[in-house]
mmCIF file of C-alpha atoms in Angstrom:
data_model
loop_
_atom_site.group_PDB
_atom_site.id
_atom_site.type_symbol
_atom_site.label_atom_id
_atom_site.label_comp_id
_atom_site.label_asym_id
_atom_site.label_seq_id
_atom_site.Cartn_x
_atom_site.Cartn_y
_atom_site.Cartn_z
ATOM 1 C CA MET A 1 10.930 12.034 6.335
ATOM 2 C CA ASP A 2 11.212 9.973 9.368
ATOM 3 C CA ALA A 3 8.963 8.144 11.493
ATOM 4 C CA ASN A 4 8.192 11.077 13.802
ATOM 5 C CA PHE A 5 6.783 12.782 10.942
ATOM 6 C CA TRP A 6 3.851 10.040 10.850
ATOM 7 C CA HIS A 7 3.748 9.755 14.703
ATOM 8 C CA ASP A 8 2.965 13.575 14.642
ATOM 9 C CA ARG A 9 0.423 13.577 11.932
ATOM 10 C CA TRP A 10 -1.797 11.066 14.169
ATOM 11 C CA ARG A 11 -0.902 12.868 17.374
ATOM 12 C CA LEU A 12 -2.033 16.043 16.005
ATOM 13 C CA GLY A 13 -4.913 14.714 14.078
ATOM 14 C CA GLN A 14 -3.726 15.927 10.478
ATOM 15 C CA THR A 15 -5.072 13.051 8.815
ATOM 16 C CA ALA A 16 -6.818 14.177 6.035
ATOM 17 C CA PHE A 17 -5.561 11.113 3.778
ATOM 18 C CA HIS A 18 -8.078 9.037 5.981
ATOM 19 C CA GLU A 19 -11.252 8.139 3.852
ATOM 20 C CA GLY A 20 -14.243 7.511 5.991
ATOM 21 C CA ARG A 21 -15.288 4.851 3.898
ATOM 22 C CA ALA A 22 -14.000 1.990 1.985
ATOM 23 C CA ASN A 23 -12.158 3.355 -1.364
ATOM 24 C CA THR A 24 -14.385 3.279 -4.329
ATOM 25 C CA LEU A 25 -11.624 2.151 -6.766
ATOM 26 C CA LEU A 26 -10.883 -0.656 -4.265
ATOM 27 C CA THR A 27 -14.679 -1.604 -4.280
ATOM 28 C CA ARG A 28 -15.122 -1.483 -7.920
ATOM 29 C CA HIS A 29 -11.770 -3.261 -9.063
ATOM 30 C CA TRP A 30 -11.034 -5.891 -6.385
ATOM 31 C CA ASP A 31 -12.223 -8.533 -8.384
ATOM 32 C CA ALA A 32 -9.515 -7.951 -10.473
ATOM 33 C CA LEU A 33 -7.299 -10.042 -8.732
ATOM 34 C CA ALA A 34 -9.687 -12.831 -8.986
ATOM 35 C CA LEU A 35 -8.945 -14.024 -5.491
ATOM 36 C CA THR A 36 -10.300 -17.014 -3.598
ATOM 37 C CA PRO A 37 -12.778 -16.599 -0.563
ATOM 38 C CA GLY A 38 -10.200 -16.866 2.426
ATOM 39 C CA ALA A 39 -7.145 -15.440 0.468
ATOM 40 C CA SER A 40 -4.807 -13.623 2.846
ATOM 41 C CA VAL A 41 -4.516 -10.054 1.907
ATOM 42 C CA LEU A 42 -1.646 -7.599 3.198
ATOM 43 C CA VAL A 43 -2.266 -3.809 3.412
ATOM 44 C CA PRO A 44 0.991 -2.064 3.850
ATOM 45 C CA LEU A 45 0.893 1.534 5.651
ATOM 46 C CA SER A 46 -2.846 0.615 6.760
ATOM 47 C CA GLY A 47 -3.345 3.515 9.075
ATOM 48 C CA LYS A 48 -7.047 2.942 10.257
ATOM 49 C CA ALA A 49 -8.697 2.419 6.668
ATOM 50 C CA LEU A 50 -11.950 1.027 6.574
ATOM 51 C CA ASP A 51 -10.803 -0.700 3.762
ATOM 52 C CA LEU A 52 -9.557 -3.388 6.101
ATOM 53 C CA TRP A 53 -12.946 -4.063 7.392
ATOM 54 C CA TRP A 54 -14.365 -4.093 3.598
ATOM 55 C CA LEU A 55 -11.940 -6.761 2.469
ATOM 56 C CA ARG A 56 -12.792 -8.912 5.622
ATOM 57 C CA ASP A 57 -16.547 -8.813 4.835
ATOM 58 C CA ARG A 58 -15.643 -10.043 1.355
ATOM 59 C CA GLY A 59 -13.781 -13.099 2.972
ATOM 60 C CA ALA A 60 -10.340 -12.122 2.834
ATOM 61 C CA ARG A 61 -8.034 -12.660 5.705
ATOM 62 C CA VAL A 62 -6.493 -9.346 6.213
ATOM 63 C CA ILE A 63 -3.192 -8.023 7.719
ATOM 64 C CA GLY A 64 -2.154 -4.583 7.796
ATOM 65 C CA VAL A 65 0.991 -3.210 8.959
ATOM 66 C CA GLU A 66 1.216 0.461 10.230
ATOM 67 C CA LEU A 67 3.708 2.461 12.027
ATOM 68 C CA SER A 68 1.563 4.483 14.439
ATOM 69 C CA GLU A 69 0.184 2.823 17.161
ATOM 70 C CA ALA A 70 -2.133 5.669 17.837
ATOM 71 C CA ALA A 71 -3.665 4.908 14.249
ATOM 72 C CA VAL A 72 -4.151 1.211 14.998
ATOM 73 C CA ALA A 73 -5.893 1.748 18.483
ATOM 74 C CA GLU A 74 -8.217 4.020 16.806
ATOM 75 C CA PHE A 75 -8.900 1.529 14.165
ATOM 76 C CA PHE A 76 -10.090 -1.049 16.419
ATOM 77 C CA GLU A 77 -11.553 1.319 19.050
ATOM 78 C CA GLU A 78 -13.819 3.080 16.174
ATOM 79 C CA ALA A 79 -14.774 -0.397 15.461
ATOM 80 C CA ASN A 80 -15.751 -1.231 18.978
ATOM 81 C CA VAL A 81 -13.239 -4.241 18.564
ATOM 82 C CA MET A 82 -10.859 -5.243 21.819
ATOM 83 C CA PRO A 83 -7.904 -6.588 20.078
ATOM 84 C CA THR A 84 -5.483 -9.206 21.634
ATOM 85 C CA ARG A 85 -1.682 -8.081 21.418
ATOM 86 C CA GLU A 86 1.526 -10.247 21.196
ATOM 87 C CA PRO A 87 5.039 -9.623 20.304
ATOM 88 C CA ALA A 88 6.244 -10.503 16.510
ATOM 89 C CA GLY A 89 9.827 -9.762 16.182
ATOM 90 C CA ALA A 90 10.597 -6.117 16.139
ATOM 91 C CA LEU A 91 6.701 -5.463 15.662
ATOM 92 C CA THR A 92 3.512 -6.099 17.956
ATOM 93 C CA ARG A 93 0.717 -7.795 16.260
ATOM 94 C CA TRP A 94 -2.680 -6.987 17.235
ATOM 95 C CA GLU A 95 -5.757 -8.702 16.151
ATOM 96 C CA GLY A 96 -9.467 -8.665 16.655
ATOM 97 C CA GLY A 97 -12.686 -8.907 14.428
ATOM 98 C CA GLY A 98 -11.080 -10.969 11.723
ATOM 99 C CA VAL A 99 -8.555 -8.600 11.012
ATOM 100 C CA ALA A 100 -4.472 -8.620 11.993
ATOM 101 C CA VAL A 101 -2.257 -5.717 12.149
ATOM 102 C CA PHE A 102 1.398 -5.398 12.767
ATOM 103 C CA VAL A 103 2.401 -2.136 14.614
ATOM 104 C CA GLY A 104 5.683 -0.852 13.585
ATOM 105 C CA ASN A 105 7.925 -0.453 10.631
ATOM 106 C CA VAL A 106 6.945 -2.210 7.333
ATOM 107 C CA PHE A 107 10.834 -2.938 6.861
ATOM 108 C CA ASP A 108 10.912 -4.986 9.991
ATOM 109 C CA LEU A 109 8.071 -7.024 8.785
ATOM 110 C CA ASP A 110 9.694 -10.525 7.728
ATOM 111 C CA VAL A 111 8.248 -13.597 6.130
ATOM 112 C CA ARG A 112 8.224 -15.679 9.497
ATOM 113 C CA ALA A 113 6.150 -12.925 11.210
ATOM 114 C CA LEU A 114 3.838 -12.508 8.389
ATOM 115 C CA GLY A 115 3.227 -15.807 6.975
ATOM 116 C CA PRO A 116 1.790 -16.720 3.521
ATOM 117 C CA VAL A 117 0.213 -13.724 1.652
ATOM 118 C CA ASP A 118 -1.926 -14.196 -1.472
ATOM 119 C CA ALA A 119 -2.236 -10.390 -2.692
ATOM 120 C CA VAL A 120 -1.381 -6.987 -1.598
ATOM 121 C CA TYR A 121 -3.642 -3.758 -1.562
ATOM 122 C CA ASP A 122 -1.516 -0.803 -1.836
ATOM 123 C CA ARG A 123 -3.678 2.568 -1.495
ATOM 124 C CA ALA A 124 -1.240 4.608 0.744
ATOM 125 C CA ALA A 125 2.099 3.297 0.762
ATOM 126 C CA LEU A 126 3.801 3.699 -2.596
ATOM 127 C CA VAL A 127 2.584 7.269 -2.490
ATOM 128 C CA ALA A 128 3.521 8.092 0.791
ATOM 129 C CA LEU A 129 7.117 7.311 0.741
ATOM 130 C CA PRO A 130 9.627 9.682 -1.171
ATOM 131 C CA GLN A 131 11.183 8.964 -4.131
ATOM 132 C CA PRO A 132 14.577 7.380 -2.673
ATOM 133 C CA ILE A 133 12.541 4.840 -0.564
ATOM 134 C CA ARG A 134 10.067 3.633 -3.050
ATOM 135 C CA ARG A 135 12.218 1.089 -4.827
ATOM 136 C CA ARG A 136 13.620 -0.321 -1.383
ATOM 137 C CA TYR A 137 9.727 -0.795 -0.339
ATOM 138 C CA ALA A 138 8.746 -2.418 -3.326
ATOM 139 C CA ALA A 139 11.324 -4.748 -3.407
ATOM 140 C CA HIS A 140 10.762 -5.618 0.280
ATOM 141 C CA VAL A 141 6.999 -6.378 -0.362
ATOM 142 C CA ALA A 142 7.511 -8.340 -3.225
ATOM 143 C CA THR A 143 10.125 -10.150 -1.488
ATOM 144 C CA ILE A 144 7.861 -11.091 1.983
ATOM 145 C CA THR A 145 4.927 -11.870 -0.083
ATOM 146 C CA ALA A 146 6.847 -13.933 -2.710
ATOM 147 C CA GLN A 147 5.647 -11.809 -5.391
ATOM 148 C CA ALA A 148 2.040 -11.906 -4.686
ATOM 149 C CA PRO A 149 -0.328 -9.926 -7.044
ATOM 150 C CA GLN A 150 -1.170 -6.037 -6.196
ATOM 151 C CA LEU A 151 -3.941 -3.672 -6.304
ATOM 152 C CA LEU A 152 -2.150 -0.382 -6.373
ATOM 153 C CA ILE A 153 -3.784 3.029 -6.528
ATOM 154 C CA THR A 154 -1.359 6.126 -7.156
ATOM 155 C CA PHE A 155 -1.753 9.669 -7.836
ATOM 156 C CA VAL A 156 -0.226 12.089 -10.527
ATOM 157 C CA TYR A 157 -0.127 15.873 -10.093
ATOM 158 C CA ASP A 158 2.472 18.700 -10.427
ATOM 159 C CA GLN A 159 4.723 18.181 -7.361
ATOM 160 C CA THR A 160 6.047 21.707 -8.035
ATOM 161 C CA ALA A 161 2.499 22.990 -6.981
ATOM 162 C CA MET A 162 2.413 20.931 -3.720
ATOM 163 C CA ASP A 163 4.748 19.088 -1.421
ATOM 164 C CA GLY A 164 3.823 15.324 -0.726
ATOM 165 C CA PRO A 165 2.719 12.969 0.940
ATOM 166 C CA PRO A 166 1.140 11.765 -1.009
ATOM 167 C CA PHE A 167 3.380 12.050 -3.734
ATOM 168 C CA SER A 168 2.959 12.235 -7.345
ATOM 169 C CA VAL A 169 3.676 8.685 -8.801
ATOM 170 C CA ASP A 170 3.360 8.310 -12.695
ATOM 171 C CA ALA A 171 3.409 5.243 -14.986
ATOM 172 C CA THR A 172 7.170 5.783 -15.321
ATOM 173 C CA GLU A 173 7.836 5.446 -11.545
ATOM 174 C CA VAL A 174 5.205 2.481 -11.293
ATOM 175 C CA ALA A 175 7.499 0.830 -13.877
ATOM 176 C CA ALA A 176 10.687 1.856 -12.103
ATOM 177 C CA CYS A 177 9.410 0.375 -8.749
ATOM 178 C CA HIS A 178 7.371 -2.614 -10.017
ATOM 179 C CA GLY A 179 8.253 -3.327 -13.585
ATOM 180 C CA ALA A 180 10.969 -5.833 -12.938
ATOM 181 C CA ILE A 181 8.855 -8.098 -11.196
ATOM 182 C CA TYR A 182 5.421 -7.299 -12.345
ATOM 183 C CA THR A 183 3.099 -6.506 -15.308
ATOM 184 C CA CYS A 184 1.320 -3.361 -14.329
ATOM 185 C CA THR A 185 -1.787 -2.974 -15.861
ATOM 186 C CA ALA A 186 -3.833 0.578 -15.484
ATOM 187 C CA LEU A 187 -7.612 -0.457 -14.847
ATOM 188 C CA GLU A 188 -9.184 3.081 -14.489
ATOM 189 C CA THR A 189 -7.818 6.623 -14.298
ATOM 190 C CA ARG A 190 -9.925 9.387 -12.960
ATOM 191 C CA ASP A 191 -9.832 13.106 -11.409
ATOM 192 C CA VAL A 192 -9.637 13.689 -7.821
ATOM 193 C CA ALA A 193 -12.816 15.505 -7.118
ATOM 194 C CA ASP A 194 -11.805 19.265 -6.055
ATOM 195 C CA GLY A 195 -8.159 18.359 -6.551
ATOM 196 C CA LEU A 196 -5.788 16.621 -4.191
ATOM 197 C CA LYS A 197 -6.171 18.324 -0.764
ATOM 198 C CA GLY A 198 -8.409 20.667 -2.493
ATOM 199 C CA ARG A 199 -5.392 22.489 -3.781
ATOM 200 C CA VAL A 200 -4.065 21.258 -6.899
ATOM 201 C CA ALA A 201 -5.679 19.238 -9.730
ATOM 202 C CA ALA A 202 -4.632 15.698 -9.851
ATOM 203 C CA SER A 203 -5.860 12.178 -10.890
ATOM 204 C CA GLU A 204 -5.749 8.747 -9.564
ATOM 205 C CA THR A 205 -4.988 5.494 -11.001
ATOM 206 C CA VAL A 206 -5.845 2.059 -10.091
ATOM 207 C CA TRP A 207 -3.188 -0.574 -11.182
ATOM 208 C CA ARG A 208 -3.536 -4.355 -11.311
ATOM 209 C CA LEU A 209 0.164 -5.976 -10.513
ATOM 210 C CA THR A 210 0.860 -9.566 -11.875
ATOM 211 C CA ARG A 211 3.946 -11.363 -11.528
ATOM 212 C CA ARG A 212 5.742 -11.450 -15.105
ATOM 213 C CA ARG A 213 7.044 -15.104 -16.427
ATOM 214 C CA HIS A 214 10.824 -15.908 -15.723
ATOM 215 C CA ASP A 215 11.471 -14.724 -19.478
ATOM 216 C CA ASP A 216 9.598 -11.599 -19.406
ATOM 217 C CA GLN A 217 11.576 -10.639 -16.242
ATOM 218 C CA ASP A 218 14.918 -11.670 -17.987
ATOM 219 C CA GLN A 219 13.952 -9.411 -21.073
ATOM 220 C CA HIS A 220 12.917 -6.498 -18.653
ATOM 221 C CA ARG A 221 16.314 -6.639 -17.119
ATOM 222 C CA GLU A 222 18.017 -6.899 -20.428
ATOM 223 C CA ALA A 223 16.414 -3.746 -21.852
ATOM 224 C CA HIS A 224 17.144 -1.778 -18.480
ATOM 225 C CA VAL A 225 20.839 -2.788 -18.761
ATOM 226 C CA GLY A 226 20.557 -1.591 -22.172
ATOM 227 C CA ARG A 227 19.330 1.720 -21.412
ATOM 228 C CA SER A 228 21.821 2.129 -18.757
ATOM 229 C CA ILE A 229 24.870 1.830 -20.957
ATOM 230 C CA ARG A 230 23.645 3.822 -23.699
#
């Protein structure tokens, strides 16, 4: 799956993953991160999600990153906001209405361009990436955000019944991607109404990821090494 896949999805309007309102798991559980007003929130693979405006309205300083320029253009246009644009390394930073979005590959976003981040909201990033890329993505986001806490939403379904994205990411995979750095706490699991894409039964879970203490990280690494050599 390469960049052209996502560019084509937006060009052809094949964006069933876009919700026409703020995600209800976000609105119910955002306070679990206990952020202060004015906190900076990174939203990877943000598309044109209305979640960004919802977070802004709750006092967050919102920063998206999205591969598709078409998606970002639609995001601002549909809100009747005229953004400014300026180069930001390998990306372009669009900003308007109290929201900034970097256009380009999330792996090209670095600490210098991004600035300090207090939290990450991931509704559509981890589940959008095939398994070989997920751990690289998770490590990259943890690095550029100084291991900021996260609110993560995942799906679980029979992957043999339907191809992703979104991909099925169960608790074991969440731990494999994030467990070395974060304590991963499931806050709520619910069935997806009418099934995922109306085709396959699925559930979705919202997770709170909080940074482990250093001694907990050491114990996790030791346990992982122990499993690997058995």
